[in-house]
PDB file of C-alpha atoms in Angstrom:
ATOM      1  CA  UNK A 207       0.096  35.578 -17.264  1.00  0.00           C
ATOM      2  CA  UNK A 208       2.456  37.234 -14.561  1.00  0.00           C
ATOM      3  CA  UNK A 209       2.483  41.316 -15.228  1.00  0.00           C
ATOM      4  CA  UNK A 210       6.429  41.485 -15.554  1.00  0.00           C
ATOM      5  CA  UNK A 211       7.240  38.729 -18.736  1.00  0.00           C
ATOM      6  CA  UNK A 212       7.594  41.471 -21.061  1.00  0.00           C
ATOM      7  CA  UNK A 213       8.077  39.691 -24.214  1.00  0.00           C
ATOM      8  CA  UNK A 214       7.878  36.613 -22.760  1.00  0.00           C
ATOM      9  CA  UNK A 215       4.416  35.994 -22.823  1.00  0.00           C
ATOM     10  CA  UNK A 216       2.548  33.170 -24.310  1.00  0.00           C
ATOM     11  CA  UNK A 217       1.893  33.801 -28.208  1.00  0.00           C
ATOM     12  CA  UNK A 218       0.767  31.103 -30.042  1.00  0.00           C
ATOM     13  CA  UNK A 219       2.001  31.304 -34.073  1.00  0.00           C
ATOM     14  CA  UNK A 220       0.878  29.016 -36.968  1.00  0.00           C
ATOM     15  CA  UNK A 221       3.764  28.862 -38.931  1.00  0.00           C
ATOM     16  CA  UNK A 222       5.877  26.807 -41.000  1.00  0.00           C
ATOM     17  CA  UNK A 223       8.513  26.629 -38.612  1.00  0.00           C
ATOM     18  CA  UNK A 224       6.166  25.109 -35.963  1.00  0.00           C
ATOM     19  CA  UNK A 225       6.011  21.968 -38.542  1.00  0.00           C
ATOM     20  CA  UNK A 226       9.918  21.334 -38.996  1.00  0.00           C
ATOM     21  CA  UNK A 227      11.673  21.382 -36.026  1.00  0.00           C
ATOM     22  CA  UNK A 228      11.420  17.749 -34.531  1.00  0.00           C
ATOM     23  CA  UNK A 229      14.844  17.878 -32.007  1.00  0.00           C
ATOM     24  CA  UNK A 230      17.390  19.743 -30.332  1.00  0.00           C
ATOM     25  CA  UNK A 231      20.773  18.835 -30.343  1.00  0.00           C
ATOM     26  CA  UNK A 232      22.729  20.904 -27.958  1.00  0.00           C
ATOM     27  CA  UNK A 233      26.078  21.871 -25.790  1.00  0.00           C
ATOM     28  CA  UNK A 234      25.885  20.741 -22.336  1.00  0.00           C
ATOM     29  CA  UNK A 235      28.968  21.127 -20.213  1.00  0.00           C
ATOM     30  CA  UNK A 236      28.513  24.282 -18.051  1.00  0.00           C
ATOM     31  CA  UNK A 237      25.042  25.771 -16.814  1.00  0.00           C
ATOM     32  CA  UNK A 238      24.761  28.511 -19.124  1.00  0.00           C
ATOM     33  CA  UNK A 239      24.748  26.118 -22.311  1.00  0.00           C
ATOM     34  CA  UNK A 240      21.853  23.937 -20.787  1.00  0.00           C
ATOM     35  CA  UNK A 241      20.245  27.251 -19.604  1.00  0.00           C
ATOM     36  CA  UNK A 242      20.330  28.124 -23.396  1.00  0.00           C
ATOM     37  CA  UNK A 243      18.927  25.095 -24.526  1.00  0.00           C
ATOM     38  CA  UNK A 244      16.446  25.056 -21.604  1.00  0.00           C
ATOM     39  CA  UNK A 245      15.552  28.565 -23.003  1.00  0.00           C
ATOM     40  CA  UNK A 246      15.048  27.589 -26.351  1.00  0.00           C
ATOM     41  CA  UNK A 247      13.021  24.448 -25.513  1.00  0.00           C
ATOM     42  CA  UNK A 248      10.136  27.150 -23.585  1.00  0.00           C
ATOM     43  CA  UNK A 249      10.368  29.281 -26.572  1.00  0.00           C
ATOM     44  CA  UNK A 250       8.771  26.967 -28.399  1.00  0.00           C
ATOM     45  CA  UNK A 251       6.266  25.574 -25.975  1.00  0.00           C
ATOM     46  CA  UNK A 252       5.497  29.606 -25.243  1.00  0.00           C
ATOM     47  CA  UNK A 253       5.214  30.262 -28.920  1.00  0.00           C
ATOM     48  CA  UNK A 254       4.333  27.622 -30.859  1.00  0.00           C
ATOM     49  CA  UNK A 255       2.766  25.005 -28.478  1.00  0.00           C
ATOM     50  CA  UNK A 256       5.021  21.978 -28.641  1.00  0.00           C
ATOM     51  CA  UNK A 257       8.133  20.769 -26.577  1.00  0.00           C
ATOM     52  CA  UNK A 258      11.268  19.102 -28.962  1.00  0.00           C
ATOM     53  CA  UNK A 259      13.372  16.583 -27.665  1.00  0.00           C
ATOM     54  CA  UNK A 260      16.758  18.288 -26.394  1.00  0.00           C
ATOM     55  CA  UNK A 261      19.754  15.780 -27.214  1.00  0.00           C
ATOM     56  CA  UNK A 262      22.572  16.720 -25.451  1.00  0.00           C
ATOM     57  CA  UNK A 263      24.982  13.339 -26.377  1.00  0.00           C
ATOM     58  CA  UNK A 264      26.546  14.798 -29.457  1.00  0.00           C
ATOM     59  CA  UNK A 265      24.716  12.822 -31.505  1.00  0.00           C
ATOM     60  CA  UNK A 266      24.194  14.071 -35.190  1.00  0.00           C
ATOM     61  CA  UNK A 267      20.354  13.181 -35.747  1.00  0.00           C
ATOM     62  CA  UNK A 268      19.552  13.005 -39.690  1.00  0.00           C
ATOM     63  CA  UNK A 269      20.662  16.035 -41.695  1.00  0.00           C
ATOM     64  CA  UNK A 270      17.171  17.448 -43.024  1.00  0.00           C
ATOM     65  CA  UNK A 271      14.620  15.976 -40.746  1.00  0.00           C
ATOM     66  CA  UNK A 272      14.247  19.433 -38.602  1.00  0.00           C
ATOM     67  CA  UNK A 273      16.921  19.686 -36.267  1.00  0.00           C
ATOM     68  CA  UNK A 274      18.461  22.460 -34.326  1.00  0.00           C
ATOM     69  CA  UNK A 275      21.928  22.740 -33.712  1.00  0.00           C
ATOM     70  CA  UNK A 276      22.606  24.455 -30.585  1.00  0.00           C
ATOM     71  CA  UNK A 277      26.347  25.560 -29.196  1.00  0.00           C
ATOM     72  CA  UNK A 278      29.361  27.140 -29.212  1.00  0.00           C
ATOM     73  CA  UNK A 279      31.081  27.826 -33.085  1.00  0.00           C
ATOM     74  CA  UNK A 280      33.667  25.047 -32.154  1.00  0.00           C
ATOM     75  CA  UNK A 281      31.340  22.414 -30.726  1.00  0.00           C
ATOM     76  CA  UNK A 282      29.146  22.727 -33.655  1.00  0.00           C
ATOM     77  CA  UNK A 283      32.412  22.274 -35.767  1.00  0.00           C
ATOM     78  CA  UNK A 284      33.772  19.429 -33.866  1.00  0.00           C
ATOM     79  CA  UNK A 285      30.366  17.701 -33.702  1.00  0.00           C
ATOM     80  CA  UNK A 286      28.738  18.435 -36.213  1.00  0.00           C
ATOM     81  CA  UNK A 287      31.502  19.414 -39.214  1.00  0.00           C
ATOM     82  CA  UNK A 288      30.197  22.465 -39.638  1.00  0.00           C
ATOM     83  CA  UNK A 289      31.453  25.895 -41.202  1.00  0.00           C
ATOM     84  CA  UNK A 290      31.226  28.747 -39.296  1.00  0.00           C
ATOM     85  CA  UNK A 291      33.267  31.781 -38.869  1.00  0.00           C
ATOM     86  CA  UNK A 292      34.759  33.726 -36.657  1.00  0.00           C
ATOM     87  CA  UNK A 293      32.694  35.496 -33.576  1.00  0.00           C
ATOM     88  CA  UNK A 294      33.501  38.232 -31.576  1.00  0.00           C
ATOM     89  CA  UNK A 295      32.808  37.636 -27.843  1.00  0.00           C
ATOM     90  CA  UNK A 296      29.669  36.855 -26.558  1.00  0.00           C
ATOM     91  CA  UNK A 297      28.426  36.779 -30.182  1.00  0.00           C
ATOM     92  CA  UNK A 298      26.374  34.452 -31.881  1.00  0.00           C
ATOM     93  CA  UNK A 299      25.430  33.258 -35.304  1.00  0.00           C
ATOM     94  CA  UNK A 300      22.201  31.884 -36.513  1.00  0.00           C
ATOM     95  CA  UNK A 301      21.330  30.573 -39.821  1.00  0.00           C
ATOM     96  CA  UNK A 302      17.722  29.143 -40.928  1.00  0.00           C
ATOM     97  CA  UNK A 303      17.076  26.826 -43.323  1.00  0.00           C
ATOM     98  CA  UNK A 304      13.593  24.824 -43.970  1.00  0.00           C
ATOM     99  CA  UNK A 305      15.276  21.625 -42.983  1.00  0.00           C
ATOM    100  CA  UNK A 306      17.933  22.696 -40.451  1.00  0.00           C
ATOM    101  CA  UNK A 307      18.965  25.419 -37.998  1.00  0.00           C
ATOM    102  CA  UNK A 308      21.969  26.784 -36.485  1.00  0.00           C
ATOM    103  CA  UNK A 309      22.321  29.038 -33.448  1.00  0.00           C
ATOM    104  CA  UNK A 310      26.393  28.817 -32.675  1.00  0.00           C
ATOM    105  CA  UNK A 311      27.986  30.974 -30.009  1.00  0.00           C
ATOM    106  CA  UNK A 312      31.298  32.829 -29.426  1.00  0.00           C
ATOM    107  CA  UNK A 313      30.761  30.923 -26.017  1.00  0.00           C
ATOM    108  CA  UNK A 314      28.455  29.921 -23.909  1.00  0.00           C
ATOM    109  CA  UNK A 315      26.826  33.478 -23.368  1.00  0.00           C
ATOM    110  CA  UNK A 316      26.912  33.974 -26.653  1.00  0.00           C
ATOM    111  CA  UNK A 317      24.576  30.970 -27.176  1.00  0.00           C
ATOM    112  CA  UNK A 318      22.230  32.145 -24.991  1.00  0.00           C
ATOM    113  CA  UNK A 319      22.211  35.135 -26.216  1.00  0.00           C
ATOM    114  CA  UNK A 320      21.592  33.774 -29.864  1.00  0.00           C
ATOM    115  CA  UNK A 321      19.281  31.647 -28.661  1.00  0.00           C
ATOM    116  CA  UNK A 322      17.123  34.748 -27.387  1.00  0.00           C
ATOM    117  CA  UNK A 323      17.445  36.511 -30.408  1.00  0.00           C
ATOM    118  CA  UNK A 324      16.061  34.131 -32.504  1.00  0.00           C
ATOM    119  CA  UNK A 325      12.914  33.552 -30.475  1.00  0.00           C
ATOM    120  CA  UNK A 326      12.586  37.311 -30.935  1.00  0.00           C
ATOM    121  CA  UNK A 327      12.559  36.818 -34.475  1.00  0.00           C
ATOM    122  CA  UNK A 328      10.531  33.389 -34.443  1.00  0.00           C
ATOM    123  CA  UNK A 329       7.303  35.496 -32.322  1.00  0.00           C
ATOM    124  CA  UNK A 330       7.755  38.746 -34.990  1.00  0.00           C
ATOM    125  CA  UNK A 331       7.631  35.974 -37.981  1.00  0.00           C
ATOM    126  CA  UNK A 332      10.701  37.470 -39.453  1.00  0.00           C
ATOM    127  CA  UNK A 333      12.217  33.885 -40.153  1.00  0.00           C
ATOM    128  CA  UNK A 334      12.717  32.627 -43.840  1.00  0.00           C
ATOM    129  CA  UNK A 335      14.869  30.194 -45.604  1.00  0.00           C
ATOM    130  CA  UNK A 336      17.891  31.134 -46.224  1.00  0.00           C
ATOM    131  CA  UNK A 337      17.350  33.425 -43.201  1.00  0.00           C
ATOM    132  CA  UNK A 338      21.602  34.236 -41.702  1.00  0.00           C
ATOM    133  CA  UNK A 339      22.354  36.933 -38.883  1.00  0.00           C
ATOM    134  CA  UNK A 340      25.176  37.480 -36.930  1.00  0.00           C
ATOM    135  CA  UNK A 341      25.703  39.863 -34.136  1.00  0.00           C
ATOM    136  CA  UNK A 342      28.400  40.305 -31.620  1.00  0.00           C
ATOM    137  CA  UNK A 343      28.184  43.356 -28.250  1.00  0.00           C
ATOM    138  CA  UNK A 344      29.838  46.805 -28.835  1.00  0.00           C
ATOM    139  CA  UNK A 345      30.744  47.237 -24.908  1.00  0.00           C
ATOM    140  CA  UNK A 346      32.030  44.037 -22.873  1.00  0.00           C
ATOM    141  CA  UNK A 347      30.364  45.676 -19.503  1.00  0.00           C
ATOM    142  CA  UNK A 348      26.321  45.853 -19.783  1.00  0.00           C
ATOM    143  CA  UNK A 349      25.759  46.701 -16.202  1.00  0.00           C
ATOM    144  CA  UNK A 350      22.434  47.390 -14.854  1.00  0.00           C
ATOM    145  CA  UNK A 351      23.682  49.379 -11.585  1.00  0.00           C
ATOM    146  CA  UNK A 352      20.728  49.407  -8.695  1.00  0.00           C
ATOM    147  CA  UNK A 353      20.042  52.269  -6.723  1.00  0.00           C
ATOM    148  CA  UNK A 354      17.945  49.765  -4.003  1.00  0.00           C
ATOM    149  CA  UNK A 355      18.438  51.402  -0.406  1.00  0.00           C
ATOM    150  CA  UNK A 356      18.337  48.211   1.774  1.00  0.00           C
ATOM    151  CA  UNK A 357      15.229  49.546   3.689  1.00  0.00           C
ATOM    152  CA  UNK A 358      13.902  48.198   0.438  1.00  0.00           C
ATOM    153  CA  UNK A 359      12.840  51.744  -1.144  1.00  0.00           C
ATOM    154  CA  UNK A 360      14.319  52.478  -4.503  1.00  0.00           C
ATOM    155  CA  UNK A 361      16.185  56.131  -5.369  1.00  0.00           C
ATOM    156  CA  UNK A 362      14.420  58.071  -7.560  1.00  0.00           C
ATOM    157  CA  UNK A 363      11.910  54.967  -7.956  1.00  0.00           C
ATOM    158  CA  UNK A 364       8.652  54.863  -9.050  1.00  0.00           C
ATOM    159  CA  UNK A 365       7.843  51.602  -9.921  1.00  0.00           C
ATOM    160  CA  UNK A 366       7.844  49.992  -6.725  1.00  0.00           C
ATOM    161  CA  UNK A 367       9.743  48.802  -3.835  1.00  0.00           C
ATOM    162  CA  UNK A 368      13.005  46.601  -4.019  1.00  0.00           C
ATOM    163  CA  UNK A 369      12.878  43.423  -5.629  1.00  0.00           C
ATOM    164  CA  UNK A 370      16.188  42.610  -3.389  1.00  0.00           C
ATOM    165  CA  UNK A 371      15.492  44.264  -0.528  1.00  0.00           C
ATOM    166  CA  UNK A 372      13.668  44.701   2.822  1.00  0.00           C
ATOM    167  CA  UNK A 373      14.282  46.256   6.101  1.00  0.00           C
ATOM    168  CA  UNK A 374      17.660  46.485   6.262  1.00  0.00           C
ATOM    169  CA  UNK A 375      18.638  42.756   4.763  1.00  0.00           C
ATOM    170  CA  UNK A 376      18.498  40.646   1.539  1.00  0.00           C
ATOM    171  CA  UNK A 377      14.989  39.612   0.884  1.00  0.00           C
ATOM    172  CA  UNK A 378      13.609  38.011  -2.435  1.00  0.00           C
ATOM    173  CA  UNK A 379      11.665  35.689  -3.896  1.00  0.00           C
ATOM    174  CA  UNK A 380      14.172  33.467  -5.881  1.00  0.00           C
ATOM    175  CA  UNK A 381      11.222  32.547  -8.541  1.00  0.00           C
ATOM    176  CA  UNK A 382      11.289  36.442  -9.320  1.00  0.00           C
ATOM    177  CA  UNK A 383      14.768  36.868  -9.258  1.00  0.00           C
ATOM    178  CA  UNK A 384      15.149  34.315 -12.313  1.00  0.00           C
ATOM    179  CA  UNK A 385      12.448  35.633 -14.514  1.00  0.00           C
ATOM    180  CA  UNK A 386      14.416  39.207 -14.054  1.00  0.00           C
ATOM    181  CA  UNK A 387      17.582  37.655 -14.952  1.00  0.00           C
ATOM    182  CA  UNK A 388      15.818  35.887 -17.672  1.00  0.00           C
ATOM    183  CA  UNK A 389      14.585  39.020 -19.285  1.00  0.00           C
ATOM    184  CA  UNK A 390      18.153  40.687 -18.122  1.00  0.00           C
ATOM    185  CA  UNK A 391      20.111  38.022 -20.280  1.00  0.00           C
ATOM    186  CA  UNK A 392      17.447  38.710 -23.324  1.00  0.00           C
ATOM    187  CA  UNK A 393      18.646  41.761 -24.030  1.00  0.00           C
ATOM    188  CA  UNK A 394      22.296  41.063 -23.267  1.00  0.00           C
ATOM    189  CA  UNK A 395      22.752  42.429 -19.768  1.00  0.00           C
ATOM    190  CA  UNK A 396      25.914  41.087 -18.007  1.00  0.00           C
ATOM    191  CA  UNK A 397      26.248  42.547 -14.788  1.00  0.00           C
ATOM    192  CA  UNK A 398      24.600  43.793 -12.024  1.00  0.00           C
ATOM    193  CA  UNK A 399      25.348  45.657  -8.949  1.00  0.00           C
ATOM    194  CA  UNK A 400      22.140  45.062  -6.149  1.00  0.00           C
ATOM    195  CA  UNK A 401      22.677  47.905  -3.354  1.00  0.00           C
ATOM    196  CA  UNK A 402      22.972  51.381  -3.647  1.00  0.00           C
ATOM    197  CA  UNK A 403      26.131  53.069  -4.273  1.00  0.00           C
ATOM    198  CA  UNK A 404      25.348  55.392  -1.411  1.00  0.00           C
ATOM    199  CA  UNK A 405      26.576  52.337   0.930  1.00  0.00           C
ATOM    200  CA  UNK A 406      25.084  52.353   4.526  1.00  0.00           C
ATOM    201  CA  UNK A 407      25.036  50.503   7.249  1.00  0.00           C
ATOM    202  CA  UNK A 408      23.749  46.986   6.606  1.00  0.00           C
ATOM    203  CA  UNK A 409      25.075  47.607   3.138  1.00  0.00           C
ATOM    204  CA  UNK A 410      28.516  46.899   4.462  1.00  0.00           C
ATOM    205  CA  UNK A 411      27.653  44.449   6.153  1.00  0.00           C
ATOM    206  CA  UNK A 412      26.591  42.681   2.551  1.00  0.00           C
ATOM    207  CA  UNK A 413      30.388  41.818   2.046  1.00  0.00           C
ATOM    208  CA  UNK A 414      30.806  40.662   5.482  1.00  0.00           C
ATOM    209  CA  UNK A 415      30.529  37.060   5.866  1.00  0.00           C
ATOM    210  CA  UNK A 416      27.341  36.501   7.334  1.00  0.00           C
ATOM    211  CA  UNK A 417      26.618  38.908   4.248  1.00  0.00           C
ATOM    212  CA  UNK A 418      27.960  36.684   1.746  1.00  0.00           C
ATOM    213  CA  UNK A 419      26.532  33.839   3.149  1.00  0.00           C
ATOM    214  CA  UNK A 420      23.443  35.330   1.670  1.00  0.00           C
ATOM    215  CA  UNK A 421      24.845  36.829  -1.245  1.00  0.00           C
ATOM    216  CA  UNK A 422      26.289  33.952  -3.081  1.00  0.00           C
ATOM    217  CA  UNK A 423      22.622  32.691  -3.493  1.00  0.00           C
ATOM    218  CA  UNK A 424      21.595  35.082  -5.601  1.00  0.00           C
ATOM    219  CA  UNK A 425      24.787  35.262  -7.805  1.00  0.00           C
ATOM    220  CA  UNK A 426      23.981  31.297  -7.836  1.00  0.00           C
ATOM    221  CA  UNK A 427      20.474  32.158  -9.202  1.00  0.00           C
ATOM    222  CA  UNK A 428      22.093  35.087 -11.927  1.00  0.00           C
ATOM    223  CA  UNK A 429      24.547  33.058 -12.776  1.00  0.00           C
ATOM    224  CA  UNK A 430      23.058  30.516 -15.400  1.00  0.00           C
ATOM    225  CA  UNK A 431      22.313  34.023 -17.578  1.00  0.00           C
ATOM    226  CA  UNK A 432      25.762  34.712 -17.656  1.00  0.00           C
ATOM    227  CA  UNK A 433      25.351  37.762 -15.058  1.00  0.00           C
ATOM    228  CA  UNK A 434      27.916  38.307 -12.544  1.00  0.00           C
ATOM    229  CA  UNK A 435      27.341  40.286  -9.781  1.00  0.00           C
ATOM    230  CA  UNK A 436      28.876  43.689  -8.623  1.00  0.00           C
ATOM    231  CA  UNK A 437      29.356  44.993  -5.019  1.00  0.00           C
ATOM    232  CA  UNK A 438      29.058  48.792  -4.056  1.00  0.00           C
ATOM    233  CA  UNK A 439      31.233  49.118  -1.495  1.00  0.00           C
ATOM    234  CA  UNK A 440      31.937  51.966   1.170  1.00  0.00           C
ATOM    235  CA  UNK A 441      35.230  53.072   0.730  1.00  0.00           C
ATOM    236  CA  UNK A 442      35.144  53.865   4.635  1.00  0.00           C
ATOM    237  CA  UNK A 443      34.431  50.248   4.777  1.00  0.00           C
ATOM    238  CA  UNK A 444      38.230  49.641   6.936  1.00  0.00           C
ATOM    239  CA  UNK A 445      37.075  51.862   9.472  1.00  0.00           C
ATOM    240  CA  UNK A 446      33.000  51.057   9.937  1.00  0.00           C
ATOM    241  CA  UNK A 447      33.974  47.335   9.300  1.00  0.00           C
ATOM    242  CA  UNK A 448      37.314  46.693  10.216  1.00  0.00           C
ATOM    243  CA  UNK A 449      37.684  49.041  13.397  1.00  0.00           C
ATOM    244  CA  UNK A 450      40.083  50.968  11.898  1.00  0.00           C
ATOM    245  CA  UNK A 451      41.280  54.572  12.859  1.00  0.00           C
ATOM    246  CA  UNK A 452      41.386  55.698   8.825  1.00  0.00           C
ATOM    247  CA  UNK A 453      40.506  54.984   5.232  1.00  0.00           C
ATOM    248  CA  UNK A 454      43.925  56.525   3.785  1.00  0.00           C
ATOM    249  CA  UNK A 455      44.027  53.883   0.438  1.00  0.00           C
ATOM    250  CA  UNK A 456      48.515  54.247   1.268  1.00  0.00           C
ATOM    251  CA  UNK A 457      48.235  53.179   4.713  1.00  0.00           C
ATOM    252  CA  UNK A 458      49.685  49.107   5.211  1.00  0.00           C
ATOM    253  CA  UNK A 459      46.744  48.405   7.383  1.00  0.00           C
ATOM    254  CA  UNK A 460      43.931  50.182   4.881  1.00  0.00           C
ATOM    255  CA  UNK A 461      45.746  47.805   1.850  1.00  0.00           C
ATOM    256  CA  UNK A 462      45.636  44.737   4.571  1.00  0.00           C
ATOM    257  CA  UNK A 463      42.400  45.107   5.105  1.00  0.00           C
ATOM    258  CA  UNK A 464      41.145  45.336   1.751  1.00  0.00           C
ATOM    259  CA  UNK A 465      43.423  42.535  -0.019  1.00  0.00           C
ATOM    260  CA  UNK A 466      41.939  40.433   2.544  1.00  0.00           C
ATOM    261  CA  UNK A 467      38.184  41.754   2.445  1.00  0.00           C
ATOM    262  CA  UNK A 468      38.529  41.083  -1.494  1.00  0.00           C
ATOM    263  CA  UNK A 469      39.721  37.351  -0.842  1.00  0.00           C
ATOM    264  CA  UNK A 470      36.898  37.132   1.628  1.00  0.00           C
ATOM    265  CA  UNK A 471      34.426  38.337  -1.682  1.00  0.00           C
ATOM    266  CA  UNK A 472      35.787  35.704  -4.014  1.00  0.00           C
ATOM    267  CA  UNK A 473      36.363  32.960  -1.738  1.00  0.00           C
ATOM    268  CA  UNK A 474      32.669  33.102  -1.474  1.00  0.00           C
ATOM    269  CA  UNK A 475      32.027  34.023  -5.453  1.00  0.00           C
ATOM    270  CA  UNK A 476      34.804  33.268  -7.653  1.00  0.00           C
ATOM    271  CA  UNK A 477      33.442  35.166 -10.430  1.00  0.00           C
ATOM    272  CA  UNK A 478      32.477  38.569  -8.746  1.00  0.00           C
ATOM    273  CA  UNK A 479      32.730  40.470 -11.544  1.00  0.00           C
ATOM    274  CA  UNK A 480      34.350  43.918  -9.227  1.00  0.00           C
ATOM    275  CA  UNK A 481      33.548  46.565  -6.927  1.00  0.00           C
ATOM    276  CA  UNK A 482      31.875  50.128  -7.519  1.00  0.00           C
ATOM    277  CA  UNK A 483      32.618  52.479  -5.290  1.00  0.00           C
ATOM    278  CA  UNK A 484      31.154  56.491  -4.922  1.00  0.00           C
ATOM    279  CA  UNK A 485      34.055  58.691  -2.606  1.00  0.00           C
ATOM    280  CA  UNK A 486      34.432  61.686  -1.579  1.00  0.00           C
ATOM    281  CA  UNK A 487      30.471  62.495  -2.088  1.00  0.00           C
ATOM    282  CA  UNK A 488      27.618  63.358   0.308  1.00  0.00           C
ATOM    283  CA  UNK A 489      30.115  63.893   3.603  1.00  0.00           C
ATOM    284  CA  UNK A 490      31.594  60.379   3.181  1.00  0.00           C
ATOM    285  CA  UNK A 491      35.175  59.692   3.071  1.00  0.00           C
ATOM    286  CA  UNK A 492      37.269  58.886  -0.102  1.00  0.00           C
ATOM    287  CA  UNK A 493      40.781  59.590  -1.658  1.00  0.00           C
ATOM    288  CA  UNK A 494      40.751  63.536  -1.768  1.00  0.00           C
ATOM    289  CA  UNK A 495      39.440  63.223   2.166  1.00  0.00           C
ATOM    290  CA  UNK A 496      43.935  61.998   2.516  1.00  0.00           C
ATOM    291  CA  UNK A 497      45.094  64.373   0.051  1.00  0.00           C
ATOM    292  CA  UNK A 498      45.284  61.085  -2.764  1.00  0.00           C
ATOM    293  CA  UNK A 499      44.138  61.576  -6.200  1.00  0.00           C
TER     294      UNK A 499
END
C-alpha cells in the first residue's frame, strides 16, 4: 500500500451489497463521467474484491438484477425513466435499494462526486435499503491554493518538499499527481493554484509559453476530477516579462500586455479557471505602488 491513499486503501467488506451488484450502467460523453464510473468500478475491486461490468451504451439491463445507475439527473431520466429531482450544482443524489442503485449528478462533477461519497459510505457499512442522500456544495470555489516555491521547498511546510516542483521548473511524477487529484476530487476540491503567490522568477516564466507548454499537462492530468487550475501571477509581470518600463494597471500598453498574456493562458487551457495575484506586499509592485485603488 502507497503511504499517501488516505482512505483509499484496500478494505475488504463481507456484505450484502458485495452479493447484488452484477453491472454498471453509466454516462459516458466527457472524461469526468467515465472518470466517475472508472472510480466507482475500483471502489469495488478496493473494497469488496470484484470488478462489475461498466455498460456505457444506454442500455437498461433488467430492473432488479443488481444494477447501478450511474449519471447525470437528466441522463438517468432520459435513459432510464427515472424520477429525480432537482440538484443544485455539482450535487448529487444517491438512493439504495437491495435490487437497484442510483448515484445521479447535477453534472458531471457532481457524479463524481456522488460516486465518492457513496464508496465512503459502502467502506463505513452505513448502506441499507431504502438508504436516500442528497447533498449539493455551499461555496462554488474549493480552492486548495499552494504555497510551493519553485526551488521545490514548501512555505511554512513540514511535510516535505514540492510535489510540483524542483529547481526552479515543473517537475512531477504524473502517477502522483493523479492519486492527489483523486483524493482532491473525494472531498470536493475544485481548484488549485500550483506556485506560490509570492511569484519569482521562473514563476513568471510558468505563463510564458515555453511555461505553458508544460503546464497544460498537468491541468490535462487534474482535469478528469473536475479541477481546474489557477495561476499566481506577478502583477509586475509587464515589466519582468514583457520589457516594459511600468506596471500602472491604466496604462494602454500594461492593458495590451495583459489582454494578450491572458489569451496566451487560455489558448493553451481553455478552462483556466483565473488568476491570483498578491500586490503591493513584500517590496513588490501593485496598484497602490500608481496611486490606483
Amino acid at each position: 500500500m502507497n503511504e499517501y491513499e488516505c482512505w483509499f486503501q484496500t478494505r475488504r467488506l463481507d456484505t450484502v451489497i458485495g452479493k447484488q451488484v452484477f453491472s454498471i450502467f453509466a454516462e459516458g460523453g466527457n472524461e469526468i463521467s467515465l472518470q466517475a464510473a472508472c472510480e466507482l468500478r475500483r471502489g469495488f475491486v478496493r473494497a469488496l474484491g470484484f470488478s462489475p461490468a461498466v455498460f456505457f451504451t444506454g442500455a437498461p439491463g433488467l430492473p432488479g438484477t443488481g444494477r447501478v445507475l450511474l449519471g447525470t439527473t437528466g441522463y438517468l431520466q432520459n435513459t432510464f425513466n427515472q424520477s429525480l429531482p432537482p440538484i443544485k450544482p455539482e450535487g448529487f443524489i444517491i438512493r439504495y435499494k437491495k435490487d437497484e442503485t442510483i448515484i445521479a449528478g447535477a453534472d458531471s462533477a457532481g457524479t463524481l462526486y456522488g460516486v465518492f461519497r457513496f464508496l465512503s459510505l459502502l467502506v463505513q457499512d452505513k448502506l441499507h435499503d431504502g438508504f436516500e442522500l442528497s447533498e449539493a456544495p455551499a461555496a462554488r470555489i474549493r480552492m486548495i491554493d499552494h504555497w510551493d516555491d519553485t526551488a521545490g521547498t514548501v512555505t511554512r511546510g513540514y511535510a516535505g518538499r514540492s510535489i510540483f516542483w524542483d529547481n526552479g521548473r515543473l517537475s512531477y511524477d504524473p502517477g502522483r499527481i493523479r492519486d492527489y487529484a483523486r483524493l482532491l476530487a473525494s472531498i470536493g476540491i475544485n481548484r488549485i493554484t500550483l506556485n506560490n503567490v509570492n511569484v519569482d522568477a521562473a514563476g513568471i516564466r510558468l505563463y510564458s509559453e515555453e511555461g505553458l507548454t508544460e503546464l497544460v499537462k498537468v491541468a490535462a492530468i487534474l482535469r478528469p476530477f473536475g479541477i481546474r487550475l489557477f495561476l499566481s501571477v506577478n502583477f509586475a509581470s509587464p515589466m519582468y516579462l514583457g520589457g516594459l518600463d511600468t506596471a500602472d494597471p491604466k496604462e494602454p500598453a500594461v492593458l495590451a500586455w495583459w489582454k494578450n498574456r491572458a489569451a496566451l493562458v487560455y489558448k493553451y487551457i481553455p478552462d483556466c479557471a483565473g488568476f491570483l495575484v498578491k500586490a503591493d506586499s513584500e517590496g513588490e509592485p501593485g496598484p497602490f505602488m500608481y496611486g490606483r485603488n
